Amino acid sequence: ELQLNYYSNSCPKAEEIIKQEVTKLYYEHGNTAVSWLRNLFHDCIVQGCDASLLLESVNGTESEKASGRSFGMRNFKYVNTIKKALEDECPSTVSCADVVALSARDGIVMLGGPRIEMKTGRKDSKESYASVVEEFIPNHNDSISSVLSRFQSIGIDAEGTVAILGAHSVGRVHCVNLVGRLYPTVDPTLDPDHAEYLKGRCPNPTPDPKAVLYARNDRETPMLLDNYYYKNLLSHKGLLTVDQELASDPGTLPFVEKMAADNDYFSEQFSRAALLLSENNPLTGDQGEVRKDCRYVNAS
Ligand code: HEM
Ligand SMILES: [Ca+2]
Ligand SMILES: [Ca+2]
């Protein structure tokens, strides 16, 4: 069972230490906060919130980070910074899965988003689920029905799915994930002026995947977790196919319209959905372990 303040006896300063580290890292590299938010999705939706995402590839184990779905993920080295601060205070006590959850919670606040009350007590997996990452994480051009059913399977309804995708109100998309909507012809659901702008950002129809060319998700408030994402969708400026589809499907459009009009409603729904995501199928009690180094299972 997850509970509020799980570390109140075993490591009373744990939550404060995570918040301090997240804040410090944010002022050094603002995009770390963006990464903590994406990590929550990529860890929790794959098997559960168990830090399986953070394992490195070592003899026989392939890292989930090596999956194509993890393309563009960054700042993993700073997870180790947070974990080290915790190990210095209370060795082998605070799980990497809780670091994923709480760093996302505090990152969301740094990005101007809501403060979400999250429980703790998650344990860390002893294995990577790299081989099934693509079953759990949708692709950028998947159909809306498959995206909705993926989130439905972890208890997030259509309204919550629209809200959680509001995470794409911050951060960036690399050209490899965009050119399909620009070349050889422009996707008719994309605003023509915005398409010209995106072509300027991504001039090559077949970009080198190693190239660092990208466009910002939200040109208006790229570092704020706010409802500009939905305003952009309504003006046909969604970047990924999955984003734009939210505004064309009659089952999701009413939520897009309501979130575009009301940032508080977006924040409420985003909090509700992020909480469900953060509580998806955790390991608790005697299950799993508390990794000493988030990149490797403990030596036995
Ligand atoms: C249907 C579901 C989703 C799909 C297909 C998807 C796909 C993607 C793709 C393709 C990128 C761009 C990667 C790149 O080119 O660098 C991206 C970025 C991002 N995604 Fe998602 N995503 C989904 C849902 C979510 C959710 C639920 C969250 C968080 C709760 C999230 C958070 C982010 C963030 C923060 C970024 C920006 C990362 C950065 O700038 O470093 N995404 N996503
Ligand atoms: Ca996981
Ligand atoms: Ca924004």
Coordinates of C-alpha atoms and ligand atoms in Angstrom, one line a residue:
E1 CA 0.0 0.0 0.0
L2 CA 1.3 3.4 -0.9
Q3 CA 0.8 6.0 1.9
L4 CA 1.3 9.7 2.5
N5 CA 4.7 10.4 4.0
Y6 CA 5.9 6.8 3.9
Y7 CA 9.4 8.0 4.9
S8 CA 8.3 10.0 8.0
N9 CA 10.2 7.7 10.3
S10 CA 12.8 6.1 8.1
C11 CA 14.0 9.3 6.4
P12 CA 12.0 12.3 7.6
K13 CA 13.9 14.7 5.3
A14 CA 13.4 12.6 2.2
E15 CA 10.7 14.7 0.5
E16 CA 12.4 18.0 1.4
I17 CA 15.7 16.7 0.0
I18 CA 14.1 15.8 -3.3
K19 CA 12.4 19.2 -3.5
Q20 CA 15.7 21.0 -2.8
E21 CA 17.5 19.0 -5.5
V22 CA 14.8 19.4 -8.0
T23 CA 14.7 23.2 -7.4
K24 CA 18.5 23.5 -7.6
L25 CA 18.6 21.5 -10.8
Y26 CA 15.8 23.6 -12.3
Y27 CA 17.8 26.8 -11.8
E28 CA 20.8 25.2 -13.4
H29 CA 19.0 23.4 -16.2
G30 CA 15.4 24.4 -16.5
N31 CA 14.6 21.4 -18.8
T32 CA 15.4 18.9 -16.0
A33 CA 11.8 19.7 -14.7
V34 CA 10.5 18.8 -18.2
S35 CA 12.4 15.5 -18.1
W36 CA 11.0 14.6 -14.6
L37 CA 7.5 14.9 -16.0
R38 CA 8.2 12.7 -19.0
N39 CA 9.9 10.2 -16.8
L40 CA 6.7 9.7 -14.8
F41 CA 4.9 8.7 -18.0
H42 CA 7.6 6.5 -19.4
D43 CA 8.2 4.7 -16.1
C44 CA 4.6 4.3 -14.7
I45 CA 2.9 3.3 -17.9
V46 CA 5.4 0.5 -18.5
Q47 CA 4.5 -2.3 -16.0
G48 CA 4.0 0.3 -13.2
C49 CA 5.9 2.9 -11.2
D50 CA 8.9 0.8 -10.4
A51 CA 11.9 2.7 -11.8
S52 CA 12.2 0.0 -14.5
L53 CA 12.9 3.0 -16.9
L54 CA 16.1 3.9 -15.1
L55 CA 18.0 0.6 -15.5
E56 CA 21.0 0.6 -17.8
S57 CA 21.8 -2.1 -20.4
V58 CA 24.1 -4.6 -18.8
N59 CA 24.9 -8.2 -19.6
G60 CA 21.7 -9.5 -21.1
T61 CA 19.4 -6.7 -19.9
E62 CA 18.4 -4.1 -22.4
S63 CA 17.5 -0.7 -21.1
E64 CA 14.0 0.7 -21.6
K65 CA 15.9 3.9 -22.4
A66 CA 17.2 2.3 -25.5
S67 CA 13.7 1.9 -27.0
G68 CA 12.7 4.1 -29.9
R69 CA 9.8 5.3 -27.7
S70 CA 12.4 6.9 -25.4
F71 CA 13.8 9.0 -28.2
G72 CA 14.8 12.4 -27.0
M73 CA 14.7 11.6 -23.3
R74 CA 17.4 13.5 -21.4
N75 CA 18.8 14.5 -18.0
F76 CA 19.0 10.9 -16.6
K77 CA 22.4 11.7 -15.1
Y78 CA 20.7 14.2 -12.8
V79 CA 18.5 11.5 -11.3
N80 CA 21.7 10.2 -9.8
T81 CA 22.3 13.7 -8.3
I82 CA 19.0 13.5 -6.5
K83 CA 19.5 9.9 -5.4
K84 CA 23.0 10.6 -4.1
A85 CA 21.7 13.4 -1.9
L86 CA 19.2 10.8 -0.5
E87 CA 21.8 8.1 0.0
D88 CA 24.0 10.6 1.9
E89 CA 21.1 11.3 4.3
C90 CA 19.6 7.8 4.6
P91 CA 21.4 4.9 2.8
S92 CA 19.2 2.3 1.0
T93 CA 16.0 3.8 2.2
V94 CA 14.3 5.9 -0.5
S95 CA 13.4 4.0 -3.7
C96 CA 14.2 5.2 -7.2
A97 CA 10.5 4.7 -8.1
D98 CA 9.6 7.3 -5.4
V99 CA 12.3 9.6 -6.8
V100 CA 10.7 9.3 -10.2
A101 CA 7.3 10.2 -8.7
L102 CA 8.3 13.0 -6.3
S103 CA 10.7 14.6 -8.8
A104 CA 7.8 14.8 -11.3
R105 CA 5.6 16.3 -8.6
D106 CA 8.1 18.9 -7.7
G107 CA 9.1 19.5 -11.4
I108 CA 5.4 20.2 -12.2
V109 CA 5.4 22.9 -9.6
M110 CA 8.6 24.5 -11.0
L111 CA 6.9 24.5 -14.4
G112 CA 4.0 26.5 -12.9
G113 CA 1.7 23.5 -12.7
P114 CA -0.5 22.3 -9.8
R115 CA 0.9 20.9 -6.6
I116 CA -0.1 17.2 -6.5
E117 CA -0.3 15.3 -3.2
M118 CA 1.5 12.1 -4.0
K119 CA 1.8 9.0 -1.8
T120 CA 5.1 7.1 -1.4
G121 CA 6.4 3.6 -0.6
R122 CA 7.0 2.4 -4.1
K123 CA 9.8 -0.2 -4.5
D124 CA 12.2 -0.7 -7.4
S125 CA 11.9 -3.5 -10.0
K126 CA 14.7 -6.0 -10.4
E127 CA 14.2 -6.1 -14.1
S128 CA 13.8 -4.0 -17.2
Y129 CA 10.8 -4.4 -19.4
A130 CA 12.5 -3.1 -22.6
S131 CA 10.9 -5.8 -24.8
V132 CA 7.4 -4.6 -24.1
V133 CA 7.9 -0.9 -24.0
E134 CA 6.2 -0.5 -27.4
E135 CA 3.1 -2.3 -26.2
F136 CA 2.7 0.1 -23.3
I137 CA 3.8 3.5 -24.8
P138 CA 1.8 4.6 -27.8
N139 CA 3.6 5.9 -30.9
H140 CA 3.4 9.6 -31.9
N141 CA 1.1 8.8 -34.9
D142 CA -1.1 6.1 -33.3
S143 CA -4.9 6.4 -33.6
I144 CA -6.9 8.2 -30.9
S145 CA -8.8 5.1 -30.1
S146 CA -5.7 3.1 -29.4
V147 CA -4.3 6.0 -27.2
L148 CA -7.6 6.2 -25.3
S149 CA -7.7 2.5 -24.7
R150 CA -4.1 2.4 -23.5
F151 CA -4.8 5.1 -20.9
Q152 CA -8.1 3.5 -20.0
S153 CA -6.3 0.3 -19.2
I154 CA -4.6 2.1 -16.3
G155 CA -7.8 3.8 -15.1
I156 CA -7.4 7.1 -16.9
D157 CA -10.6 8.0 -18.8
A158 CA -10.9 10.2 -21.9
E159 CA -11.1 13.4 -19.9
G160 CA -8.0 12.4 -18.0
T161 CA -6.2 11.4 -21.1
V162 CA -6.9 14.8 -22.7
A163 CA -5.6 16.4 -19.5
I164 CA -2.4 14.3 -19.1
L165 CA -1.4 15.0 -22.7
G166 CA -1.3 18.6 -21.6
A167 CA 2.3 17.7 -20.5
H168 CA 3.1 18.5 -24.1
S169 CA 2.6 22.2 -23.1
V170 CA 6.3 22.1 -22.3
G171 CA 9.4 20.7 -23.9
R172 CA 10.3 19.8 -27.5
V173 CA 9.8 17.4 -30.4
H174 CA 12.7 16.4 -32.7
C175 CA 12.2 16.7 -36.4
V176 CA 12.1 12.9 -37.0
N177 CA 8.8 12.9 -35.2
L178 CA 7.4 15.8 -37.2
V179 CA 8.5 15.4 -40.8
G180 CA 5.7 12.9 -41.5
R181 CA 3.2 15.8 -41.1
L182 CA 5.3 18.2 -43.3
Y183 CA 6.6 16.2 -46.3
P184 CA 5.9 15.3 -49.1
T185 CA 2.7 17.2 -48.4
V186 CA 1.5 19.1 -45.4
D187 CA -1.0 17.4 -43.1
P188 CA -4.3 19.2 -43.9
T189 CA -5.1 19.3 -40.1
L190 CA -2.0 21.5 -39.6
D191 CA -2.3 25.3 -39.8
P192 CA -0.5 26.4 -43.0
D193 CA 1.5 29.2 -41.3
H194 CA 2.5 26.9 -38.5
A195 CA 3.5 24.3 -41.1
E196 CA 5.8 26.9 -42.7
Y197 CA 7.4 27.6 -39.3
L198 CA 7.9 24.0 -38.7
K199 CA 9.4 23.4 -42.1
G200 CA 11.9 26.2 -41.2
R201 CA 12.8 24.3 -38.0
C202 CA 12.9 21.0 -39.9
P203 CA 14.1 21.7 -43.5
N204 CA 15.1 18.2 -44.2
P205 CA 12.4 15.6 -45.1
T206 CA 14.6 12.8 -43.9
P207 CA 16.5 14.2 -40.9
D208 CA 19.4 12.4 -39.4
P209 CA 18.1 10.9 -36.2
K210 CA 21.2 12.0 -34.4
A211 CA 20.7 15.6 -35.5
V212 CA 19.5 17.9 -32.7
L213 CA 16.9 19.8 -34.8
Y214 CA 13.7 20.2 -33.0
A215 CA 10.7 22.4 -32.5
R216 CA 9.2 23.6 -29.2
N217 CA 5.9 21.9 -28.3
D218 CA 4.3 25.2 -27.4
R219 CA 5.7 28.4 -28.8
E220 CA 3.7 30.6 -26.5
T221 CA 4.7 29.4 -23.1
P222 CA 7.3 26.6 -23.7
M223 CA 8.4 26.3 -20.1
L224 CA 4.9 26.6 -18.5
L225 CA 2.6 23.7 -17.8
D226 CA -0.5 25.5 -18.8
N227 CA -3.5 25.3 -21.1
Y228 CA -1.8 26.9 -24.1
Y229 CA -1.5 23.3 -25.4
Y230 CA -5.2 23.2 -25.9
K231 CA -5.4 26.7 -27.4
N232 CA -2.8 25.6 -29.9
L233 CA -4.8 22.4 -30.7
L234 CA -7.8 24.5 -31.5
S235 CA -5.8 26.7 -33.8
H236 CA -4.4 23.6 -35.5
K237 CA -0.9 24.0 -34.1
G238 CA -0.6 20.6 -32.4
L239 CA 2.8 19.1 -33.1
L240 CA 2.3 15.3 -32.9
T241 CA -0.5 13.5 -34.7
V242 CA -1.7 12.2 -31.3
D243 CA -1.9 15.8 -30.0
Q244 CA -3.9 17.1 -33.0
E245 CA -6.2 14.1 -33.0
L246 CA -7.6 15.2 -29.6
A247 CA -9.1 18.2 -31.3
S248 CA -10.6 16.3 -34.2
D249 CA -12.2 13.4 -32.3
P250 CA -15.8 14.2 -31.2
G251 CA -15.2 12.2 -28.0
T252 CA -12.3 14.4 -26.9
L253 CA -12.9 17.8 -28.5
P254 CA -15.3 19.0 -25.8
F255 CA -12.6 18.4 -23.2
V256 CA -10.0 20.2 -25.3
E257 CA -12.4 23.2 -25.7
K258 CA -13.1 23.3 -21.9
M259 CA -9.4 23.1 -21.0
A260 CA -8.5 25.7 -23.6
A261 CA -11.0 28.1 -21.9
D262 CA -10.3 27.3 -18.3
N263 CA -6.8 26.8 -16.9
D264 CA -8.1 25.8 -13.5
Y265 CA -10.2 23.1 -14.9
F266 CA -7.1 21.8 -16.8
S267 CA -5.0 21.9 -13.6
E268 CA -7.7 19.9 -11.7
Q269 CA -8.0 17.2 -14.4
F270 CA -4.2 17.1 -14.9
S271 CA -3.7 16.5 -11.2
R272 CA -6.3 13.8 -11.1
A273 CA -4.8 12.0 -14.1
A274 CA -1.1 12.5 -13.0
L275 CA -2.1 11.0 -9.6
L276 CA -3.6 7.9 -11.3
L277 CA -0.5 7.6 -13.4
S278 CA 1.8 7.8 -10.4
E279 CA -0.1 5.1 -8.6
N280 CA -0.2 2.6 -11.4
N281 CA 0.7 -0.9 -10.3
P282 CA 3.5 -0.1 -7.9
L283 CA 5.7 -2.7 -6.1
T284 CA 5.1 -2.3 -2.4
G285 CA 6.1 -4.0 0.9
D286 CA 8.4 -6.9 0.4
Q287 CA 8.2 -6.7 -3.4
G288 CA 11.2 -5.5 -5.4
E289 CA 14.0 -3.7 -3.6
V290 CA 15.4 -0.2 -2.9
R291 CA 18.1 0.2 -5.4
K292 CA 21.3 1.9 -4.1
D293 CA 22.1 3.1 -7.6
C294 CA 19.1 3.8 -9.8
R295 CA 20.9 2.5 -12.9
Y296 CA 21.5 -1.0 -11.6
V297 CA 19.8 -3.7 -9.6
N298 CA 21.5 -4.3 -6.2
A299 CA 24.2 -7.0 -6.2
S300 CA 22.9 -10.1 -4.4
Ligands
HEM1 C1 -0.1 9.1 -26.5 C2 0.8 9.4 -25.5 C3 2.1 10.1 -25.8 C4 2.9 10.0 -26.9 C5 2.7 9.2 -28.2 C6 4.0 10.9 -26.6 C7 5.1 11.1 -27.5 C8 6.1 12.0 -27.3 C9 7.1 12.4 -28.3 C10 7.2 11.7 -29.7 C11 7.8 13.4 -27.8 C12 9.0 14.1 -28.5 C13 10.3 13.4 -28.3 C14 11.4 14.0 -29.1 O1 11.3 14.1 -30.3 O2 12.4 14.5 -28.4 C15 7.3 13.7 -26.5 C16 7.8 14.6 -25.6 C17 7.4 14.8 -24.3 N1 6.4 14.1 -23.7 FE1 5.1 12.8 -24.6 N2 3.9 11.4 -25.4 C18 2.7 11.0 -24.9 C19 2.3 11.3 -23.6 C20 2.9 11.9 -22.6 C21 2.6 12.0 -21.3 C22 1.3 11.3 -20.6 C23 3.5 12.8 -20.6 C24 3.6 13.2 -19.2 C25 2.7 13.0 -18.3 C26 4.4 13.2 -21.7 C27 5.5 14.1 -21.4 C28 6.3 14.6 -22.4 C29 7.3 15.6 -22.2 C30 7.4 16.5 -21.0 C31 8.0 15.8 -23.4 C32 9.1 16.8 -23.7 C33 10.4 16.2 -23.4 C34 11.6 17.1 -23.5 O3 11.5 18.2 -24.0 O4 12.7 16.7 -23.1 N3 4.1 12.7 -22.8 N4 6.3 12.8 -26.2
CA2 CA 8.0 0.9 -15.0
CA3 CA 2.9 26.0 -22.2

